[in-house]
Amino acid sequence: MGLTSRSLLYTVVFVAVLCVGLTVWLWPRLSGRGVLPVLGRLGAILTTQLTIMSAVLLAVNSAQSFYGTWGQLIGRYDRSPGQVTTATDLAGTGARVDTGKGGLVQPGAPEGLEKAGLPKGPPEQVGKMESIKIIGRRSQAAAPAFVYLPPQYFQKQYERQRFPVIVAITGYPGGTESLAQHLQVPKTASKLISENKMQPTVVVMLSPNIAMPRDTECVDVPGGPQSETFLTKDLPDALRSGYRVGHKASAWGALGYSSGGTCSLLLAMRQPDVYPAAAALSGDYKVGTDLTTGDLFGKGADERKRRQEHDLIWRLRNMPAPRATVLVTSSLHGEKNLKETKRFLDAVRPPMKADKMILPEGSHNFATWRREISPAMEWMGKQLVFPQDVNG
């Protein structure tokens, strides 16, 4: 039985309940004096506690997917990178920071920049990390972000050139440091660019949750936070005002892990004229609600419609397919989204295109996503068109 299988969980729960029952039943017989009764009572207590704790830990792991297989539980991780395969048969010196009231890009807190893992050296040789705050005029939100600028951004021959953009999105409740330190996004981008496996690209790292601690799931909540508006309108406007990045959508893509992966797919399928390419590492295929999200879809006659439009498989089956290209990932053992990933891929139809990365083994954690991030970013680099316009 697999570590996250329901049969194992139910079996351990049954054994725990049985042990509790047997302990209660046999306790009078173990109440005497002497070595054997004492050892019997200790054995009953330890066995009962062990089975109960095992059931609790298995339930928590099944819900959160900290470990997907027995091998991962004992520390045997496969660290080989994933491989992208076709799933459908279709073919300056940083930001111009404006500290005034009207500035859309403002200086951010520097904490965490040192954890990005970039090599030491001048920006024109190793690139640069910046911490900024994005001001959203439409959404009325302000969100922190990290920006990775490739070495070419600072080189003389590129001084008027605009660059493609990857918007890297965290899961909940992760922050920008999760992308920089744990997922190693800037370090991976630097390595791929230096090896000519990815064109010089600006990478923006941020959380989609603009009303923390609430999980807004990239949704424009009726009467609440406007997360989709922030990501599809405010963020592009701000970045284009502060950096030399492409003005056309063909230079933009979204990439994320966990709920950030779901968000990336949502952006590409709902707003393909803003993000025509998306990569989702262990993403889901619909937005649900729970205690962390609160009410995302409002009440009344339009609630069901709004909920359905955030169900990606429903969209593919009931709405025109978007002109978008996506990459989705899962694993044969350890990931809970494998079945839904297959359903999603089966529903994709032209003009939409989809590729996949299915690992033999992996689970819902950074150990798995670090195996996927390099091929995912290399894939993304092939989808983005290097801007032909120049900075006037």
Tab-separated table of N, CA, C and O in Angstrom, residues 190-297:
chain	number	residue	atom	x	y	z
A	190	SER	N	19.591	32.095	-13.884
A	190	SER	CA	20.971	32.490	-14.150
A	190	SER	C	21.749	31.362	-14.830
A	190	SER	O	22.481	31.593	-15.798
A	191	LYS	N	21.572	30.153	-14.332
A	191	LYS	CA	22.292	29.000	-14.886
A	191	LYS	C	21.840	28.704	-16.319
A	191	LYS	O	22.663	28.470	-17.208
A	192	LEU	N	20.531	28.726	-16.553
A	192	LEU	CA	20.011	28.421	-17.887
A	192	LEU	C	20.459	29.466	-18.900
A	192	LEU	O	20.818	29.136	-20.033
A	193	ILE	N	20.450	30.726	-18.498
A	193	ILE	CA	20.869	31.794	-19.409
A	193	ILE	C	22.359	31.679	-19.717
A	193	ILE	O	22.796	31.834	-20.870
A	194	SER	N	23.166	31.373	-18.698
A	194	SER	CA	24.609	31.252	-18.914
A	194	SER	C	24.953	30.069	-19.811
A	194	SER	O	25.968	30.088	-20.506
A	195	GLU	N	24.084	29.048	-19.788
A	195	GLU	CA	24.308	27.861	-20.616
A	195	GLU	C	23.603	27.957	-21.968
A	195	GLU	O	23.556	26.981	-22.718
A	196	ASN	N	23.016	29.134	-22.265
A	196	ASN	CA	22.292	29.358	-23.520
A	196	ASN	C	21.122	28.395	-23.701
A	196	ASN	O	20.748	28.062	-24.823
A	197	LYS	N	20.531	27.975	-22.579
A	197	LYS	CA	19.335	27.126	-22.628
A	197	LYS	C	18.058	27.938	-22.479
A	197	LYS	O	16.963	27.418	-22.644
A	198	MET	N	18.207	29.223	-22.157
A	198	MET	CA	17.072	30.125	-22.055
A	198	MET	C	17.532	31.511	-22.469
A	198	MET	O	18.640	31.930	-22.126
A	199	GLN	N	16.718	32.199	-23.249
A	199	GLN	CA	17.063	33.555	-23.665
A	199	GLN	C	17.059	34.485	-22.450
A	199	GLN	O	16.398	34.205	-21.447
A	200	PRO	N	17.828	35.575	-22.504
A	200	PRO	CA	17.827	36.516	-21.378
A	200	PRO	C	16.409	36.960	-21.051
A	200	PRO	O	15.683	37.456	-21.918
A	201	THR	N	16.019	36.771	-19.792
A	201	THR	CA	14.631	36.985	-19.384
A	201	THR	C	14.582	37.640	-18.014
A	201	THR	O	15.363	37.297	-17.125
A	202	VAL	N	13.665	38.577	-17.855
A	202	VAL	CA	13.397	39.174	-16.550
A	202	VAL	C	12.406	38.264	-15.825
A	202	VAL	O	11.396	37.848	-16.396
A	203	VAL	N	12.707	37.939	-14.567
A	203	VAL	CA	11.827	37.065	-13.782
A	203	VAL	C	11.319	37.842	-12.575
A	203	VAL	O	12.107	38.363	-11.785
A	204	VAL	N	10.008	37.913	-12.448
A	204	VAL	CA	9.357	38.615	-11.339
A	204	VAL	C	8.743	37.575	-10.419
A	204	VAL	O	7.985	36.716	-10.861
A	205	MET	N	9.083	37.638	-9.138
A	205	MET	CA	8.611	36.661	-8.150
A	205	MET	C	7.708	37.335	-7.140
A	205	MET	O	8.092	38.322	-6.511
A	206	LEU	N	6.490	36.790	-6.962
A	206	LEU	CA	5.552	37.409	-6.031
A	206	LEU	C	4.482	36.423	-5.608
A	206	LEU	O	4.338	35.342	-6.180
A	207	SER	N	3.723	36.810	-4.597
A	207	SER	CA	2.572	36.042	-4.136
A	207	SER	C	1.312	36.635	-4.745
A	207	SER	O	1.187	37.860	-4.846
A	208	PRO	N	0.351	35.796	-5.139
A	208	PRO	CA	-0.897	36.321	-5.699
A	208	PRO	C	-1.863	36.782	-4.614
A	208	PRO	O	-2.908	37.345	-4.927
A	209	ASN	N	-1.516	36.528	-3.361
A	209	ASN	CA	-2.437	36.799	-2.259
A	209	ASN	C	-2.222	38.222	-1.758
A	209	ASN	O	-1.389	38.478	-0.895
A	210	ILE	N	-2.993	39.136	-2.317
A	210	ILE	CA	-2.794	40.556	-2.065
A	210	ILE	C	-3.529	41.022	-0.811
A	210	ILE	O	-3.499	42.220	-0.494
A	211	ALA	N	-4.166	40.096	-0.103
A	211	ALA	CA	-4.896	40.456	1.130
A	211	ALA	C	-4.555	39.463	2.229
A	211	ALA	O	-5.444	38.941	2.904
A	212	MET	N	-3.253	39.169	2.386
A	212	MET	CA	-2.825	38.210	3.406
A	212	MET	C	-3.355	38.622	4.780
A	212	MET	O	-3.459	39.810	5.079
A	213	PRO	N	-3.738	37.621	5.613
A	213	PRO	CA	-3.503	36.185	5.450
A	213	PRO	C	-4.551	35.446	4.626
A	213	PRO	O	-4.576	34.213	4.615
A	214	ARG	N	-5.413	36.147	3.939
A	214	ARG	CA	-6.439	35.484	3.138
A	214	ARG	C	-5.830	34.917	1.866
A	214	ARG	O	-4.992	35.548	1.213
A	215	ASP	N	-6.281	33.724	1.489
A	215	ASP	CA	-5.862	33.075	0.254
A	215	ASP	C	-6.854	33.474	-0.832
A	215	ASP	O	-7.959	32.942	-0.898
A	216	THR	N	-6.449	34.407	-1.685
A	216	THR	CA	-7.374	34.942	-2.687
A	216	THR	C	-7.398	34.152	-3.986
A	216	THR	O	-8.237	34.414	-4.866
A	217	GLU	N	-6.453	33.199	-4.167
A	217	GLU	CA	-6.496	32.258	-5.295
A	217	GLU	C	-6.599	32.929	-6.670
A	217	GLU	O	-7.237	32.392	-7.573
A	218	CYS	N	-6.030	34.114	-6.845
A	218	CYS	CA	-6.036	34.799	-8.145
A	218	CYS	C	-7.440	35.109	-8.655
A	218	CYS	O	-7.682	35.124	-9.863
A	219	VAL	N	-8.355	35.332	-7.727
A	219	VAL	CA	-9.749	35.579	-8.076
A	219	VAL	C	-10.100	37.034	-7.764
A	219	VAL	O	-9.672	37.590	-6.758
A	220	ASP	N	-10.898	37.637	-8.640
A	220	ASP	CA	-11.514	38.927	-8.329
A	220	ASP	C	-12.737	38.649	-7.467
A	220	ASP	O	-13.796	38.252	-7.980
A	221	VAL	N	-12.592	38.814	-6.175
A	221	VAL	CA	-13.670	38.488	-5.245
A	221	VAL	C	-14.737	39.578	-5.297
A	221	VAL	O	-14.411	40.766	-5.141
A	222	PRO	N	-16.009	39.238	-5.525
A	222	PRO	CA	-17.060	40.261	-5.521
A	222	PRO	C	-17.083	41.033	-4.202
A	222	PRO	O	-17.221	40.453	-3.141
A	223	GLY	N	-16.873	42.343	-4.297
A	223	GLY	CA	-16.850	43.172	-3.110
A	223	GLY	C	-15.613	43.000	-2.252
A	223	GLY	O	-15.575	43.473	-1.109
A	224	GLY	N	-14.572	42.315	-2.786
A	224	GLY	CA	-13.375	42.036	-2.006
A	224	GLY	C	-12.110	42.250	-2.807
A	224	GLY	O	-12.098	42.994	-3.805
A	225	PRO	N	-10.997	41.595	-2.429
A	225	PRO	CA	-9.718	41.774	-3.120
A	225	PRO	C	-9.802	41.408	-4.609
A	225	PRO	O	-10.428	40.408	-4.969
A	226	GLN	N	-9.165	42.207	-5.436
A	226	GLN	CA	-9.193	42.004	-6.882
A	226	GLN	C	-7.843	41.445	-7.341
A	226	GLN	O	-7.037	42.120	-7.970
A	227	SER	N	-7.630	40.166	-7.042
A	227	SER	CA	-6.331	39.541	-7.303
A	227	SER	C	-6.079	39.354	-8.794
A	227	SER	O	-4.962	39.592	-9.281
A	228	GLU	N	-7.080	38.920	-9.540
A	228	GLU	CA	-6.896	38.723	-10.980
A	228	GLU	C	-6.604	40.060	-11.674
A	228	GLU	O	-5.730	40.141	-12.542
A	229	THR	N	-7.309	41.101	-11.277
A	229	THR	CA	-7.063	42.428	-11.842
A	229	THR	C	-5.646	42.890	-11.544
A	229	THR	O	-4.959	43.459	-12.404
A	230	PHE	N	-5.179	42.630	-10.322
A	230	PHE	CA	-3.819	43.014	-9.963
A	230	PHE	C	-2.803	42.334	-10.865
A	230	PHE	O	-1.855	42.971	-11.356
A	231	LEU	N	-2.980	41.027	-11.101
A	231	LEU	CA	-1.992	40.257	-11.859
A	231	LEU	C	-2.072	40.495	-13.361
A	231	LEU	O	-1.054	40.391	-14.059
A	232	THR	N	-3.253	40.787	-13.874
A	232	THR	CA	-3.413	40.908	-15.326
A	232	THR	C	-3.384	42.341	-15.830
A	232	THR	O	-3.184	42.570	-17.024
A	233	LYS	N	-3.592	43.319	-14.953
A	233	LYS	CA	-3.596	44.719	-15.377
A	233	LYS	C	-2.561	45.555	-14.612
A	233	LYS	O	-1.700	46.192	-15.207
A	234	ASP	N	-2.650	45.534	-13.297
A	234	ASP	CA	-1.752	46.378	-12.506
A	234	ASP	C	-0.293	45.955	-12.616
A	234	ASP	O	0.595	46.794	-12.784
A	235	LEU	N	-0.034	44.656	-12.488
A	235	LEU	CA	1.350	44.178	-12.529
A	235	LEU	C	2.019	44.463	-13.874
A	235	LEU	O	3.131	45.018	-13.906
A	236	PRO	N	1.397	44.107	-15.019
A	236	PRO	CA	2.044	44.443	-16.293
A	236	PRO	C	2.273	45.940	-16.477
A	236	PRO	O	3.326	46.358	-16.970
A	237	ASP	N	1.294	46.758	-16.079
A	237	ASP	CA	1.471	48.210	-16.210
A	237	ASP	C	2.660	48.692	-15.382
A	237	ASP	O	3.462	49.516	-15.844
A	238	ALA	N	2.751	48.187	-14.151
A	238	ALA	CA	3.832	48.619	-13.270
A	238	ALA	C	5.193	48.204	-13.819
A	238	ALA	O	6.131	49.006	-13.851
A	239	LEU	N	5.309	46.962	-14.251
A	239	LEU	CA	6.598	46.478	-14.731
A	239	LEU	C	7.023	47.188	-16.010
A	239	LEU	O	8.210	47.493	-16.209
A	240	ARG	N	6.069	47.470	-16.884
A	240	ARG	CA	6.409	48.182	-18.114
A	240	ARG	C	6.797	49.623	-17.842
A	240	ARG	O	7.554	50.231	-18.616
A	241	SER	N	6.306	50.181	-16.731
A	241	SER	CA	6.672	51.553	-16.389
A	241	SER	C	8.040	51.624	-15.711
A	241	SER	O	8.682	52.674	-15.735
A	242	GLY	N	8.491	50.526	-15.110
A	242	GLY	CA	9.720	50.559	-14.340
A	242	GLY	C	10.882	49.787	-14.933
A	242	GLY	O	12.024	49.994	-14.524
A	243	TYR	N	10.605	48.892	-15.891
A	243	TYR	CA	11.666	48.056	-16.453
A	243	TYR	C	11.558	48.009	-17.969
A	243	TYR	O	10.487	48.266	-18.550
A	244	ARG	N	12.644	47.635	-18.603
A	244	ARG	CA	12.650	47.465	-20.053
A	244	ARG	C	12.150	46.053	-20.370
A	244	ARG	O	12.934	45.126	-20.607
A	245	VAL	N	10.849	45.877	-20.332
A	245	VAL	CA	10.246	44.574	-20.617
A	245	VAL	C	9.297	44.708	-21.794
A	245	VAL	O	8.826	45.800	-22.127
A	246	GLY	N	9.005	43.588	-22.427
A	246	GLY	CA	8.187	43.577	-23.625
A	246	GLY	C	6.800	44.163	-23.414
A	246	GLY	O	6.173	43.931	-22.375
A	247	HIS	N	6.316	44.872	-24.407
A	247	HIS	CA	4.971	45.441	-24.342
A	247	HIS	C	3.926	44.478	-24.879
A	247	HIS	O	2.745	44.588	-24.535
A	248	LYS	N	4.324	43.545	-25.719
A	248	LYS	CA	3.368	42.598	-26.304
A	248	LYS	C	3.243	41.352	-25.424
A	248	LYS	O	4.196	40.922	-24.785
A	249	ALA	N	2.030	40.760	-25.448
A	249	ALA	CA	1.763	39.590	-24.612
A	249	ALA	C	2.641	38.400	-24.969
A	249	ALA	O	2.920	37.553	-24.119
A	250	SER	N	3.110	38.330	-26.207
A	250	SER	CA	3.924	37.188	-26.633
A	250	SER	C	5.230	37.082	-25.859
A	250	SER	O	5.887	36.041	-25.881
A	251	ALA	N	5.604	38.140	-25.139
A	251	ALA	CA	6.835	38.123	-24.343
A	251	ALA	C	6.570	37.787	-22.884
A	251	ALA	O	7.499	37.800	-22.076
A	252	TRP	N	5.325	37.442	-22.522
A	252	TRP	CA	4.957	37.248	-21.124
A	252	TRP	C	4.463	35.829	-20.863
A	252	TRP	O	3.713	35.252	-21.657
A	253	GLY	N	4.877	35.285	-19.713
A	253	GLY	CA	4.406	33.969	-19.289
A	253	GLY	C	4.298	33.909	-17.779
A	253	GLY	O	4.942	34.680	-17.057
A	254	ALA	N	3.487	32.985	-17.279
A	254	ALA	CA	3.287	32.807	-15.838
A	254	ALA	C	3.689	31.406	-15.440
A	254	ALA	O	3.421	30.441	-16.163
A	255	LEU	N	4.341	31.286	-14.289
A	255	LEU	CA	4.814	30.000	-13.781
A	255	LEU	C	4.583	29.972	-12.274
A	255	LEU	O	4.841	30.960	-11.591
A	256	GLY	N	4.097	28.838	-11.769
A	256	GLY	CA	3.881	28.766	-10.332
A	256	GLY	C	3.854	27.337	-9.830
A	256	GLY	O	3.784	26.387	-10.610
A	257	TYR	N	3.913	27.209	-8.499
A	257	TYR	CA	3.834	25.892	-7.883
A	257	TYR	C	2.623	25.832	-6.959
A	257	TYR	O	2.187	26.846	-6.417
A	258	SER	N	2.047	24.633	-6.800
A	258	SER	CA	0.880	24.413	-5.949
A	258	SER	C	-0.254	25.354	-6.379
A	258	SER	O	-0.574	25.415	-7.562
A	259	SER	N	-0.853	26.118	-5.458
A	259	SER	CA	-1.939	27.015	-5.848
A	259	SER	C	-1.433	28.116	-6.780
A	259	SER	O	-2.207	28.681	-7.561
A	260	GLY	N	-0.127	28.411	-6.728
A	260	GLY	CA	0.451	29.345	-7.695
A	260	GLY	C	0.451	28.757	-9.099
A	260	GLY	O	0.354	29.488	-10.089
A	261	GLY	N	0.561	27.433	-9.204
A	261	GLY	CA	0.436	26.774	-10.497
A	261	GLY	C	-0.987	26.847	-11.015
A	261	GLY	O	-1.221	27.088	-12.207
A	262	THR	N	-1.953	26.633	-10.118
A	262	THR	CA	-3.352	26.798	-10.500
A	262	THR	C	-3.599	28.205	-11.009
A	262	THR	O	-4.281	28.419	-12.020
A	263	CYS	N	-3.035	29.179	-10.296
A	263	CYS	CA	-3.171	30.575	-10.684
A	263	CYS	C	-2.597	30.810	-12.083
A	263	CYS	O	-3.208	31.502	-12.909
A	264	SER	N	-1.439	30.240	-12.370
A	264	SER	CA	-0.820	30.422	-13.686
A	264	SER	C	-1.722	29.899	-14.798
A	264	SER	O	-1.890	30.549	-15.841
A	265	LEU	N	-2.311	28.728	-14.588
A	265	LEU	CA	-3.227	28.170	-15.587
A	265	LEU	C	-4.458	29.058	-15.755
A	265	LEU	O	-4.932	29.287	-16.871
A	266	LEU	N	-4.988	29.538	-14.628
A	266	LEU	CA	-6.146	30.433	-14.694
A	266	LEU	C	-5.837	31.678	-15.520
A	266	LEU	O	-6.643	32.096	-16.364
A	267	LEU	N	-4.673	32.270	-15.275
A	267	LEU	CA	-4.311	33.482	-16.006
A	267	LEU	C	-4.224	33.220	-17.503
A	267	LEU	O	-4.716	34.014	-18.319
A	268	ALA	N	-3.597	32.108	-17.880
A	268	ALA	CA	-3.425	31.804	-19.304
A	268	ALA	C	-4.754	31.475	-19.978
A	268	ALA	O	-4.966	31.833	-21.144
A	269	MET	N	-5.657	30.807	-19.248
A	269	MET	CA	-6.912	30.381	-19.857
A	269	MET	C	-7.979	31.476	-19.806
A	269	MET	O	-8.841	31.538	-20.677
A	270	ARG	N	-7.925	32.338	-18.795
A	270	ARG	CA	-8.896	33.413	-18.685
A	270	ARG	C	-8.415	34.704	-19.357
A	270	ARG	O	-9.219	35.499	-19.835
A	271	GLN	N	-7.090	34.906	-19.394
A	271	GLN	CA	-6.520	36.129	-19.964
A	271	GLN	C	-5.358	35.794	-20.904
A	271	GLN	O	-4.215	36.228	-20.689
A	272	PRO	N	-5.599	35.024	-21.976
A	272	PRO	CA	-4.495	34.644	-22.870
A	272	PRO	C	-3.904	35.822	-23.626
A	272	PRO	O	-2.799	35.714	-24.168
A	273	ASP	N	-4.619	36.956	-23.652
A	273	ASP	CA	-4.069	38.144	-24.300
A	273	ASP	C	-3.080	38.864	-23.403
A	273	ASP	O	-2.444	39.843	-23.819
A	274	VAL	N	-2.921	38.379	-22.147
A	274	VAL	CA	-1.930	38.932	-21.220
A	274	VAL	C	-0.833	37.917	-20.942
A	274	VAL	O	0.347	38.246	-20.979
A	275	TYR	N	-1.232	36.667	-20.659
A	275	TYR	CA	-0.283	35.578	-20.388
A	275	TYR	C	-0.621	34.404	-21.306
A	275	TYR	O	-1.387	33.506	-20.936
A	276	PRO	N	-0.085	34.369	-22.511
A	276	PRO	CA	-0.403	33.263	-23.427
A	276	PRO	C	0.324	31.958	-23.120
A	276	PRO	O	0.054	30.940	-23.755
A	277	ALA	N	1.246	31.980	-22.156
A	277	ALA	CA	1.984	30.764	-21.789
A	277	ALA	C	1.977	30.626	-20.273
A	277	ALA	O	2.088	31.613	-19.544
A	278	ALA	N	1.834	29.374	-19.802
A	278	ALA	CA	1.802	29.133	-18.361
A	278	ALA	C	2.366	27.757	-18.048
A	278	ALA	O	2.181	26.802	-18.818
A	279	ALA	N	3.068	27.659	-16.923
A	279	ALA	CA	3.595	26.387	-16.431
A	279	ALA	C	3.121	26.206	-14.997
A	279	ALA	O	3.287	27.096	-14.166
A	280	ALA	N	2.525	25.048	-14.706
A	280	ALA	CA	1.966	24.771	-13.382
A	280	ALA	C	2.645	23.549	-12.781
A	280	ALA	O	2.515	22.442	-13.300
A	281	LEU	N	3.382	23.749	-11.686
A	281	LEU	CA	4.012	22.646	-10.976
A	281	LEU	C	3.061	22.183	-9.875
A	281	LEU	O	2.798	22.909	-8.929
A	282	SER	N	2.524	20.994	-10.018
A	282	SER	CA	1.597	20.408	-9.031
A	282	SER	C	0.372	21.289	-8.816
A	282	SER	O	-0.110	21.446	-7.693
A	283	GLY	N	-0.136	21.862	-9.882
A	283	GLY	CA	-1.319	22.705	-9.763
A	283	GLY	C	-2.598	21.888	-9.694
A	283	GLY	O	-2.624	20.703	-10.027
A	284	ASP	N	-3.667	22.540	-9.262
A	284	ASP	CA	-5.005	21.970	-9.340
A	284	ASP	C	-5.682	22.534	-10.580
A	284	ASP	O	-5.139	23.407	-11.262
A	285	TYR	N	-6.902	22.076	-10.830
A	285	TYR	CA	-7.582	22.483	-12.052
A	285	TYR	C	-8.922	23.155	-11.797
A	285	TYR	O	-9.701	23.365	-12.722
A	286	LYS	N	-9.146	23.518	-10.543
A	286	LYS	CA	-10.284	24.367	-10.226
A	286	LYS	C	-10.021	25.052	-8.890
A	286	LYS	O	-9.215	24.590	-8.080
A	287	VAL	N	-10.683	26.164	-8.685
A	287	VAL	CA	-10.535	26.930	-7.458
A	287	VAL	C	-11.657	26.533	-6.502
A	287	VAL	O	-12.833	26.626	-6.859
A	288	GLY	N	-11.271	26.087	-5.331
A	288	GLY	CA	-12.243	25.757	-4.302
A	288	GLY	C	-12.181	26.774	-3.176
A	288	GLY	O	-11.333	27.665	-3.156
A	289	THR	N	-13.089	26.646	-2.240
A	289	THR	CA	-13.115	27.551	-1.090
A	289	THR	C	-12.954	26.765	0.198
A	289	THR	O	-13.387	25.611	0.292
A	290	ASP	N	-12.302	27.384	1.176
A	290	ASP	CA	-12.135	26.781	2.492
A	290	ASP	C	-11.979	27.902	3.507
A	290	ASP	O	-12.278	29.072	3.215
A	291	LEU	N	-11.501	27.565	4.695
A	291	LEU	CA	-11.379	28.570	5.748
A	291	LEU	C	-10.369	29.662	5.388
A	291	LEU	O	-10.514	30.818	5.808
A	292	THR	N	-9.334	29.310	4.621
A	292	THR	CA	-8.312	30.307	4.276
A	292	THR	C	-8.759	31.240	3.155
A	292	THR	O	-8.280	32.364	3.059
A	293	THR	N	-9.665	30.784	2.302
A	293	THR	CA	-10.103	31.614	1.171
A	293	THR	C	-11.318	32.465	1.521
A	293	THR	O	-11.474	33.568	0.987
A	294	GLY	N	-12.178	31.937	2.386
A	294	GLY	CA	-13.448	32.612	2.592
A	294	GLY	C	-14.291	32.507	1.335
A	294	GLY	O	-14.048	31.661	0.460
A	295	ASP	N	-15.269	33.350	1.212
A	295	ASP	CA	-16.167	33.352	0.055
A	295	ASP	C	-15.482	34.054	-1.114
A	295	ASP	O	-15.244	35.257	-1.077
A	296	LEU	N	-15.162	33.289	-2.158
A	296	LEU	CA	-14.474	33.855	-3.323
A	296	LEU	C	-15.412	34.253	-4.449
A	296	LEU	O	-15.039	35.042	-5.321
A	297	PHE	N	-16.616	33.697	-4.468
A	297	PHE	CA	-17.479	33.854	-5.638
A	297	PHE	C	-18.764	34.621	-5.374
A	297	PHE	O	-19.589	34.769	-6.269
